[in-house]
Short mmCIF file of C-alpha atoms in Angstrom, two decimals:
data_model
loop_
_atom_site.label_atom_id
_atom_site.label_comp_id
_atom_site.label_asym_id
_atom_site.label_seq_id
_atom_site.Cartn_x
_atom_site.Cartn_y
_atom_site.Cartn_z
CA UNK A 1 117.12 114.56 136.02
CA UNK A 2 118.23 116.32 132.06
CA UNK A 3 119.87 119.57 131.98
CA UNK A 4 117.34 122.34 131.50
CA UNK A 5 119.07 124.75 131.62
CA UNK A 6 121.63 126.68 128.89
CA UNK A 7 124.87 129.63 128.68
CA UNK A 8 124.41 132.85 127.71
CA UNK A 9 125.39 136.52 127.27
CA UNK A 10 123.06 138.87 128.88
CA UNK A 11 122.33 143.10 129.09
CA UNK A 12 121.14 143.87 132.10
CA UNK A 13 121.01 147.70 131.35
CA UNK A 14 121.34 149.51 127.93
CA UNK A 15 124.42 152.17 127.46
CA UNK A 16 126.86 153.23 126.08
CA UNK A 17 129.32 151.19 128.11
CA UNK A 18 127.39 148.58 128.20
CA UNK A 19 129.17 145.11 129.41
CA UNK A 20 127.14 141.60 128.78
CA UNK A 21 127.40 139.10 132.03
CA UNK A 22 127.42 135.73 131.39
CA UNK A 23 124.54 133.93 132.94
CA UNK A 24 122.63 130.23 132.99
CA UNK A 25 119.05 131.16 131.77
CA UNK A 26 115.87 128.05 131.31
CA UNK A 27 116.50 126.87 127.91
CA UNK A 28 113.98 127.71 125.51
CA UNK A 29 110.75 125.63 124.11
CA UNK A 30 109.30 126.12 120.44
CA UNK A 31 105.52 126.88 120.25
CA UNK A 32 103.63 126.24 117.38
CA UNK A 33 104.99 127.40 114.51
CA UNK A 34 108.67 127.08 115.73
CA UNK A 35 111.90 125.24 115.74
CA UNK A 36 114.57 125.34 118.79
CA UNK A 37 118.03 125.35 117.13
CA UNK A 38 121.62 124.43 119.22
CA UNK A 39 124.05 127.43 118.02
CA UNK A 40 127.14 126.23 117.38
CA UNK A 41 127.60 130.41 116.07
CA UNK A 42 126.27 133.39 116.21
CA UNK A 43 127.67 136.83 114.49
CA UNK A 44 128.26 140.16 115.66
CA UNK A 45 127.04 143.08 114.09
CA UNK A 46 126.76 146.48 114.10
CA UNK A 47 122.01 146.36 115.23
CA UNK A 48 124.01 144.14 117.89
CA UNK A 49 126.29 147.21 119.17
CA UNK A 50 123.86 150.05 119.31
CA UNK A 51 120.67 148.77 121.11
CA UNK A 52 123.24 147.22 123.47
CA UNK A 53 124.19 150.45 124.12
CA UNK A 54 120.64 152.58 123.14
CA UNK A 55 117.89 149.27 124.06
CA UNK A 56 114.88 148.83 122.67
CA UNK A 57 111.78 149.42 124.02
CA UNK A 58 110.99 144.97 123.85
CA UNK A 59 113.25 144.52 125.95
CA UNK A 60 112.57 142.36 128.54
CA UNK A 61 116.25 142.90 131.19
CA UNK A 62 118.13 141.12 131.83
CA UNK A 63 117.89 140.65 127.47
CA UNK A 64 120.07 138.06 125.16
CA UNK A 65 121.58 139.86 122.45
CA UNK A 66 121.93 138.53 118.92
CA UNK A 67 119.90 138.58 116.00
CA UNK A 68 121.94 135.53 114.00
CA UNK A 69 122.67 132.34 114.32
CA UNK A 70 124.02 128.85 113.13
CA UNK A 71 123.22 126.15 114.56
CA UNK A 72 121.21 122.21 114.65
CA UNK A 73 118.09 121.77 114.64
CA UNK A 74 117.28 120.10 117.71
CA UNK A 75 112.76 120.60 119.20
CA UNK A 76 110.71 121.61 116.61
CA UNK A 77 106.94 123.33 117.49
CA UNK A 78 103.52 122.29 116.76
CA UNK A 79 102.98 121.73 112.95
CA UNK A 80 106.57 122.10 112.70
CA UNK A 81 108.15 119.13 110.34
CA UNK A 82 109.57 116.75 111.74
CA UNK A 83 112.36 116.61 109.39
CA UNK A 84 113.05 119.67 110.65
CA UNK A 85 114.66 117.86 113.47
CA UNK A 86 118.99 117.56 112.75
CA UNK A 87 118.66 119.95 110.24
CA UNK A 88 121.38 122.81 110.28
CA UNK A 89 120.54 125.75 109.48
CA UNK A 90 120.90 129.23 109.26
CA UNK A 91 118.65 132.06 110.87
CA UNK A 92 118.13 135.87 111.20
CA UNK A 93 115.71 136.22 114.23
CA UNK A 94 113.90 138.93 115.35
CA UNK A 95 114.91 141.80 116.87
CA UNK A 96 112.40 142.39 120.14
CA UNK A 97 112.73 138.58 120.72
CA UNK A 98 115.37 136.80 123.00
CA UNK A 99 118.53 136.71 121.45
CA UNK A 100 121.46 134.18 119.92
CA UNK A 101 124.37 134.70 122.05
CA UNK A 102 123.12 131.61 124.00
CA UNK A 103 123.56 128.02 123.69
CA UNK A 104 120.14 127.84 122.15
CA UNK A 105 118.06 130.27 120.03
CA UNK A 106 113.87 129.58 119.03
CA UNK A 107 112.64 131.01 115.84
CA UNK A 108 109.98 130.42 113.52
CA UNK A 109 110.46 127.53 110.84
CA UNK A 110 109.32 129.88 107.83
CA UNK A 111 112.35 132.26 108.33
CA UNK A 112 115.46 129.57 108.39
CA UNK A 113 117.27 128.37 105.89
CA UNK A 114 119.05 125.00 105.49
CA UNK A 115 122.96 124.77 105.26
CA UNK A 116 124.81 123.26 102.90
CA UNK A 117 126.98 120.30 104.76
CA UNK A 118 130.28 121.78 103.19
CA UNK A 119 129.83 125.32 105.15
CA UNK A 120 131.18 125.11 109.01
CA UNK A 121 129.03 126.83 111.57
CA UNK A 122 131.34 129.92 111.88
CA UNK A 123 131.18 130.45 107.68
CA UNK A 124 127.26 130.19 107.75
CA UNK A 125 126.56 132.68 111.30
CA UNK A 126 128.83 134.67 109.20
CA UNK A 127 125.70 135.39 106.92
CA UNK A 128 122.46 136.65 107.79
CA UNK A 129 122.71 140.05 108.55
CA UNK A 130 125.14 141.06 106.12
CA UNK A 131 124.81 139.48 102.70
CA UNK A 132 121.51 139.61 103.72
CA UNK A 133 121.14 143.04 103.44
CA UNK A 134 123.41 143.24 100.64
CA UNK A 135 121.61 140.93 98.76
CA UNK A 136 118.14 142.32 99.27
CA UNK A 137 119.21 146.17 98.90
CA UNK A 138 120.85 145.07 95.54
CA UNK A 139 118.73 142.38 93.99
CA UNK A 140 115.19 142.60 95.91
CA UNK A 141 115.69 146.77 96.19
CA UNK A 142 118.11 147.92 93.44
CA UNK A 143 117.93 145.56 90.80
CA UNK A 144 120.95 145.53 89.66
CA UNK A 145 121.35 144.67 86.29
CA UNK A 146 124.50 143.33 84.40
CA UNK A 147 126.58 146.63 83.40
CA UNK A 148 125.77 149.09 85.65
CA UNK A 149 127.32 150.57 88.01
CA UNK A 150 127.29 151.36 90.99
CA UNK A 151 128.89 153.12 94.55
CA UNK A 152 128.65 151.22 97.96
CA UNK A 153 129.73 152.86 100.80
CA UNK A 154 131.63 152.08 103.92
CA UNK A 155 132.34 149.17 101.98
CA UNK A 156 134.93 147.21 103.88
CA UNK A 157 132.76 146.76 106.82
CA UNK A 158 130.08 143.73 106.97
CA UNK A 159 127.70 144.82 104.70
CA UNK A 160 129.80 146.89 101.91
CA UNK A 161 132.04 143.59 101.34
CA UNK A 162 129.08 140.95 100.67
CA UNK A 163 127.35 144.11 98.33
CA UNK A 164 130.92 144.28 96.17
CA UNK A 165 131.14 140.37 95.95
CA UNK A 166 127.47 140.38 94.62
CA UNK A 167 127.54 143.31 92.86
CA UNK A 168 130.33 141.72 90.67
CA UNK A 169 128.26 138.26 90.30
CA UNK A 170 125.48 140.14 89.14
CA UNK A 171 127.57 141.41 86.17
CA UNK A 172 127.95 145.40 87.85
CA UNK A 173 130.63 147.55 87.80
CA UNK A 174 131.77 148.49 91.41
CA UNK A 175 132.74 151.99 92.82
CA UNK A 176 133.69 151.71 96.33
CA UNK A 177 134.78 153.83 99.23
CA UNK A 178 136.76 153.07 102.62
CA UNK A 179 139.95 154.42 103.80
CA UNK A 180 143.42 154.47 102.57
CA UNK A 181 143.50 151.36 105.13
CA UNK A 182 141.51 149.24 103.12
CA UNK A 183 141.52 150.63 99.68
CA UNK A 184 143.62 147.41 99.23
CA UNK A 185 140.98 144.40 100.61
CA UNK A 186 138.23 145.98 99.14
CA UNK A 187 140.35 146.13 96.33
CA UNK A 188 141.27 141.98 96.78
CA UNK A 189 137.48 141.83 97.03
CA UNK A 190 136.44 142.67 93.69
CA UNK A 191 136.14 146.72 93.81
CA UNK A 192 137.11 148.64 90.29
CA UNK A 193 137.84 151.53 91.98
CA UNK A 194 138.28 152.29 95.17
CA UNK A 195 137.98 156.22 96.87
CA UNK A 196 139.80 156.92 100.27
CA UNK A 197 136.31 159.23 101.00
CA UNK A 198 138.53 160.39 103.79
CA UNK A 199 141.79 162.40 101.55
CA UNK A 200 139.73 162.91 97.49
CA UNK A 201 137.19 164.15 96.55
CA UNK A 202 134.45 161.19 96.50
CA UNK A 203 131.96 162.88 93.97
CA UNK A 204 134.65 164.55 91.43
CA UNK A 205 136.04 160.79 91.78
CA UNK A 206 132.67 159.10 91.10
CA UNK A 207 132.34 161.83 87.65
CA UNK A 208 135.42 161.57 86.44
CA UNK A 209 134.76 157.04 86.77
CA UNK A 210 131.64 157.43 84.80
CA UNK A 211 132.17 160.33 82.30
CA UNK A 212 129.72 162.47 84.57
CA UNK A 213 127.36 160.80 83.57
CA UNK A 214 126.98 159.81 87.24
CA UNK A 215 125.86 155.58 88.92
CA UNK A 216 123.30 154.48 88.14
CA UNK A 217 122.66 153.02 92.00
CA UNK A 218 123.95 153.28 95.19
CA UNK A 219 124.74 150.95 98.83
CA UNK A 220 124.41 153.29 101.68
CA UNK A 221 125.93 153.07 104.96
CA UNK A 222 127.08 155.89 106.30
CA UNK A 223 124.05 158.01 106.31
CA UNK A 224 124.05 162.33 107.24
CA UNK A 225 126.15 164.47 104.07
CA UNK A 226 127.23 160.95 102.22
CA UNK A 227 123.59 160.28 101.21
CA UNK A 228 122.44 163.88 100.51
CA UNK A 229 125.96 164.27 97.94
CA UNK A 230 125.48 160.26 96.58
CA UNK A 231 121.67 160.94 95.63
CA UNK A 232 123.08 163.31 93.34
CA UNK A 233 126.26 161.50 91.81
CA UNK A 234 123.29 158.69 90.17
CA UNK A 235 121.64 158.99 86.70
CA UNK A 236 118.45 160.24 86.32
CA UNK A 237 116.12 157.87 87.39
CA UNK A 238 118.69 156.36 89.54
CA UNK A 239 118.28 153.44 92.54
CA UNK A 240 119.43 154.64 95.97
CA UNK A 241 118.74 151.90 98.99
CA UNK A 242 119.79 153.17 102.66
CA UNK A 243 120.46 151.34 105.54
CA UNK A 244 119.93 153.45 107.92
CA UNK A 245 116.78 154.98 106.85
CA UNK A 246 115.90 157.99 104.34
CA UNK A 247 118.00 160.68 103.47
CA UNK A 248 117.88 164.12 103.81
CA UNK A 249 116.29 165.35 100.23
CA UNK A 250 116.14 169.41 101.35
CA UNK A 251 117.09 170.95 98.36
CA UNK A 252 117.73 169.05 96.25
CA UNK A 253 115.55 168.61 93.18
CA UNK A 254 113.55 165.48 93.48
CA UNK A 255 111.62 165.44 89.80
CA UNK A 256 114.98 166.80 87.91
CA UNK A 257 116.52 163.15 89.26
CA UNK A 258 113.24 161.02 89.83
CA UNK A 259 115.30 158.65 92.31
CA UNK A 260 113.91 155.80 93.50
CA UNK A 261 114.77 155.88 97.24
CA UNK A 262 115.16 152.12 99.24
CA UNK A 263 114.72 151.56 103.19
CA UNK A 264 116.31 148.31 103.48
CA UNK A 265 115.15 147.40 106.76
CA UNK A 266 116.24 143.39 106.73
CA UNK A 267 114.40 142.76 110.64
CA UNK A 268 111.46 144.92 109.54
CA UNK A 269 110.02 141.81 108.21
CA UNK A 270 109.42 140.89 111.51
CA UNK A 271 108.78 143.83 113.40
CA UNK A 272 105.96 144.12 110.74
CA UNK A 273 104.43 140.81 110.53
CA UNK A 274 105.03 139.97 107.02
CA UNK A 275 104.46 136.59 106.43
CA UNK A 276 105.65 137.54 102.95
CA UNK A 277 109.47 138.87 103.53
CA UNK A 278 109.33 136.63 106.41
CA UNK A 279 109.61 133.43 103.82
CA UNK A 280 111.74 135.61 101.89
CA UNK A 281 114.27 135.93 104.53
CA UNK A 282 114.66 132.00 104.31
CA UNK A 283 114.58 131.98 100.33
CA UNK A 284 116.80 135.02 99.89
CA UNK A 285 119.30 133.25 103.12
CA UNK A 286 119.12 129.95 100.32
CA UNK A 287 120.49 131.63 97.91
CA UNK A 288 123.27 133.38 99.85
CA UNK A 289 124.32 130.29 100.92
CA UNK A 290 124.14 129.11 97.18
CA UNK A 291 126.27 131.73 95.88
CA UNK A 292 128.73 131.17 98.80
CA UNK A 293 128.63 127.12 97.25
CA UNK A 294 128.93 128.13 93.97
CA UNK A 295 132.45 130.12 94.46
CA UNK A 296 130.47 133.25 93.26
CA UNK A 297 130.65 135.34 96.42
CA UNK A 298 133.72 134.23 99.93
CA UNK A 299 132.77 134.64 103.26
CA UNK A 300 134.66 137.71 104.69
CA UNK A 301 137.46 137.42 106.78
CA UNK A 302 136.18 136.10 110.13
CA UNK A 303 137.20 136.64 113.82
CA UNK A 304 136.86 134.46 115.55
CA UNK A 305 135.57 135.16 119.56
CA UNK A 306 135.26 132.46 122.45
CA UNK A 307 132.52 132.40 124.82
CA UNK A 308 132.92 134.76 127.06
CA UNK A 309 131.99 137.61 128.04
CA UNK A 310 134.42 140.32 128.36
CA UNK A 311 135.44 139.38 124.62
CA UNK A 312 132.23 140.11 124.12
CA UNK A 313 132.34 142.69 124.82
CA UNK A 314 134.28 144.17 124.18
CA UNK A 315 134.51 142.79 120.46
CA UNK A 316 130.99 145.02 120.46
CA UNK A 317 132.64 147.94 121.73
CA UNK A 318 135.35 147.06 118.31
CA UNK A 319 132.09 147.07 116.53
CA UNK A 320 129.84 149.89 117.16
CA UNK A 321 133.25 152.27 116.46
CA UNK A 322 133.82 150.68 113.57
CA UNK A 323 136.36 148.53 113.49
CA UNK A 324 135.74 146.09 112.77
CA UNK A 325 137.22 144.42 109.17
CA UNK A 326 135.26 141.53 107.64
CA UNK A 327 132.90 139.92 110.80
CA UNK A 328 132.85 138.90 113.74
CA UNK A 329 131.08 135.84 115.09
CA UNK A 330 131.17 134.34 118.43
CA UNK A 331 131.58 130.68 118.95
CA UNK A 332 129.20 128.90 120.60
CA UNK A 333 129.31 125.73 119.80
CA UNK A 334 131.27 123.97 123.09
CA UNK A 335 129.00 122.23 125.77
CA UNK A 336 127.55 123.84 128.75
#
């Protein structure tokens, strides 16, 4: 009799000291318009760790976390072209649904991107949330142009690391912030200037580097006082992209600055039900994969996490604490 279950890692209770457990669950079956992936690798992202700590109102526990996957399509739902079968793909899946920390996952067919043969599953899995967020922010929202200057906060993380490379590929000048221990790493990604946010006066350094003119754009993954400061470091009409919701603009003369403020919410394509943006997830995946294949960007440093509940839990807590350079990727390729 064929096997109908799979190995998965589940969260029974969302709390700050969360623990994931290994479990055997039924393999999901794709509904109409969906594909099923045999997951080879799944990236860990800050949003995964944050939701393990705080929960999501749509989750039915025990819940399988994870939103990023690379794998092979082994089953399609009604209405999906069977030519998808056997295709290697990546997917950024919906937060509200059972996730990618499992051997199989289902997701709408219109949201997946085909992985070129020369990109391995672990590298491919490292891309969706981090690289697509950076690409959406810089190309779709900030519309960064060659010759412009962009300030990228938290440049040593996943989104920041891809953002530095993408901005350089677009021909922009990059000013990045990072700790002293990460400065040389961020510079190696292509940043033109790296500011130690712990020891240096970031505002003074940005003004000096731009001869008082300010930057054309900001990609902010820090929020709070950092976002308020950075809004005031832009040129008139500058573009600001936030990964953490709307910044506090109280007391800032927006009329005198006329900033464009963009909230980046990659997964909002799913929660909003907006089909155009769901299709754009696939397009952005194709674009980022092409940039990687062409050598315009490079993979970030990847630490592979074995399919072990204790090690996965520990890795997510490191992610939650912000102690990750590059990407963490869960290896799910082994049979079981």
